[in-house]
PDB file of C-alpha atoms in Angstrom:
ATOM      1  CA  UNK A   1      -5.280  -5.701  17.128  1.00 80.00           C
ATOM      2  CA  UNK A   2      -3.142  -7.871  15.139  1.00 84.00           C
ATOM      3  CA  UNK A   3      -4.670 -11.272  14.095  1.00 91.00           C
ATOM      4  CA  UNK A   4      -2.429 -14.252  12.456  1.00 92.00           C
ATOM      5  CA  UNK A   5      -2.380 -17.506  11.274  1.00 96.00           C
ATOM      6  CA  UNK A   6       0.451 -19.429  11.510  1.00 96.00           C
ATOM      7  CA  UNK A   7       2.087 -22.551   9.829  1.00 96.00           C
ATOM      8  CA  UNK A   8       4.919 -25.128   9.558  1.00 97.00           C
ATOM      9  CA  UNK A   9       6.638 -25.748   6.430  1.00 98.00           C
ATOM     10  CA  UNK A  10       9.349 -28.060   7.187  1.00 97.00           C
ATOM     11  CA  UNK A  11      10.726 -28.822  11.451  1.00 97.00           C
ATOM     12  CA  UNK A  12      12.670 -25.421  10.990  1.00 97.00           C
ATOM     13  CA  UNK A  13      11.092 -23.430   8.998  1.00 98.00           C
ATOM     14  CA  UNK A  14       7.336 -21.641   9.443  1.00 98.00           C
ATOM     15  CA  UNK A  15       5.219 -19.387   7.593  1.00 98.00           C
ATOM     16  CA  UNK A  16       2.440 -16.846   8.315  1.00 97.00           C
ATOM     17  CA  UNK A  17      -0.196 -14.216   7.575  1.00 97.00           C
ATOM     18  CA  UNK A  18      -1.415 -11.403   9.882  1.00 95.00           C
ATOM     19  CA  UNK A  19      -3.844  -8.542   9.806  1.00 96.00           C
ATOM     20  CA  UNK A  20      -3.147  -5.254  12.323  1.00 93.00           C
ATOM     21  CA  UNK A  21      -5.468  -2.973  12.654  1.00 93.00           C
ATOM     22  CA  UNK A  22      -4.457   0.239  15.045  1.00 92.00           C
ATOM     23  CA  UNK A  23      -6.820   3.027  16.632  1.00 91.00           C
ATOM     24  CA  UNK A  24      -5.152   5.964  18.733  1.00 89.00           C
ATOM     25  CA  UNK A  25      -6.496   8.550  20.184  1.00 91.00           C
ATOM     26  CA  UNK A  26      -5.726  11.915  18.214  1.00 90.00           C
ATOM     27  CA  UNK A  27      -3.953   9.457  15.014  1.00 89.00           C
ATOM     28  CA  UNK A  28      -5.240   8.412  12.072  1.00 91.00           C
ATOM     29  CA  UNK A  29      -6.536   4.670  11.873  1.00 93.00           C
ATOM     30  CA  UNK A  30      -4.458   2.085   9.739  1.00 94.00           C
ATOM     31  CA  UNK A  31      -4.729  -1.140   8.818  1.00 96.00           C
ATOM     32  CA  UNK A  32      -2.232  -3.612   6.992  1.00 96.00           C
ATOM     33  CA  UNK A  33      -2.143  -7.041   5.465  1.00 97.00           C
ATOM     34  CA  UNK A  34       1.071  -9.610   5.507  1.00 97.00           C
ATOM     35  CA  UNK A  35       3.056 -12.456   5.594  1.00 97.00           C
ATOM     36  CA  UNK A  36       6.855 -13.740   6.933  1.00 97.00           C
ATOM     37  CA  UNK A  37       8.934 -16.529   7.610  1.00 98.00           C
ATOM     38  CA  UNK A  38      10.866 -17.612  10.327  1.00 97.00           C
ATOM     39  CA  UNK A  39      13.526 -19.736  10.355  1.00 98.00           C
ATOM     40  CA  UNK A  40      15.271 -22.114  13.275  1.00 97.00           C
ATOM     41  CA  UNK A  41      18.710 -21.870  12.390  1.00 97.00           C
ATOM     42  CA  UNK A  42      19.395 -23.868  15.436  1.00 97.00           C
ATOM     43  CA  UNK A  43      17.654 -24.736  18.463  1.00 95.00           C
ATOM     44  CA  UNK A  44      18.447 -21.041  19.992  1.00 96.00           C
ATOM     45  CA  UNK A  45      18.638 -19.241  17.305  1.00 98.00           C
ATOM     46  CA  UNK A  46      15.884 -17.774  15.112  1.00 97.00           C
ATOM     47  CA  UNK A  47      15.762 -15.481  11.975  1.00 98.00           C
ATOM     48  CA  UNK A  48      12.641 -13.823  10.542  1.00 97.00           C
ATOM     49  CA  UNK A  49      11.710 -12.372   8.005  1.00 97.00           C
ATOM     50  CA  UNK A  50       8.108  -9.719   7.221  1.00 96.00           C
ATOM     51  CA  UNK A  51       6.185  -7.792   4.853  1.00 97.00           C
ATOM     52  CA  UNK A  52       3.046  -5.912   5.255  1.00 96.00           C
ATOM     53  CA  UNK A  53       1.432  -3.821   2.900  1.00 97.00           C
ATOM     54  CA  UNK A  54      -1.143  -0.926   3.667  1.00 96.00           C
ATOM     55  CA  UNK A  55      -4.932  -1.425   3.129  1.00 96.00           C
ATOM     56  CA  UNK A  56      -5.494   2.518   3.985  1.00 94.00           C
ATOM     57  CA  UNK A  57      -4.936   5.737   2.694  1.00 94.00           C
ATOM     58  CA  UNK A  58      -3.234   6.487   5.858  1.00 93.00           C
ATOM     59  CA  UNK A  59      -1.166   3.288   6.884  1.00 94.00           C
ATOM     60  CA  UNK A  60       1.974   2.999   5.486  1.00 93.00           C
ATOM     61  CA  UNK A  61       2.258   1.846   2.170  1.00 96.00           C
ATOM     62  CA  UNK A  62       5.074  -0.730   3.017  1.00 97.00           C
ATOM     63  CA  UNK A  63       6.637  -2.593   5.918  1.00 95.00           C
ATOM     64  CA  UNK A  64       9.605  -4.842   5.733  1.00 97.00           C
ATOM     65  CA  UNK A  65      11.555  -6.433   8.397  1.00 97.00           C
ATOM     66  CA  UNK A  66      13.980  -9.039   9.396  1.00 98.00           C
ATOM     67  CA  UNK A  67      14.982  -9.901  12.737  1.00 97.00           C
ATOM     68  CA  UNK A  68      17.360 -12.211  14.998  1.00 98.00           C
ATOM     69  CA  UNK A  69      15.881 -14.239  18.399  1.00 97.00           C
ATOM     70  CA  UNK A  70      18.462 -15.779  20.828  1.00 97.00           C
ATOM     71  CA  UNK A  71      17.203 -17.776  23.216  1.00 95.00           C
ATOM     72  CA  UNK A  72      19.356 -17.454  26.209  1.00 94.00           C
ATOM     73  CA  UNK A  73      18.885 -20.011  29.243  1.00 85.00           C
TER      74      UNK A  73
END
């Protein structure tokens, strides 16, 4: 489960915050808290950027990622 609220800062660029909450069989439960940015760099072309920190004693402590969309027609 991994809930989020998103919102625009400018026509490119776009902010949110996001919850995740996980529950495996035979794994410990974790649960995180975070926030990115994404950025249009043109109309087919997206970067990202994430951070989530752990609310658990078992979720990771950190999470960081960026990534790259192409939108390909």
């Amino acid at each position: 489960l991994s809930p989020n609220l998103n919102f625009a800062l400018t026509d490119n660029v776009a902010a949110y915050v996001e919850a995740g909450f996980t529950n495996v069989e035979q794994s410990p439960n974790t649960a995180v808290v975070g926030s990115g940015l994404t950025w249009m760099v043109t109309p087919t072309v997206q970067l990202d950027f994430s951070m989530d920190f752990g609310l658990t004693h078992d979720s990771p402590d950190f999470l960081g990622g960026f990534g790259v969309s192409f939108y390909i027609k």
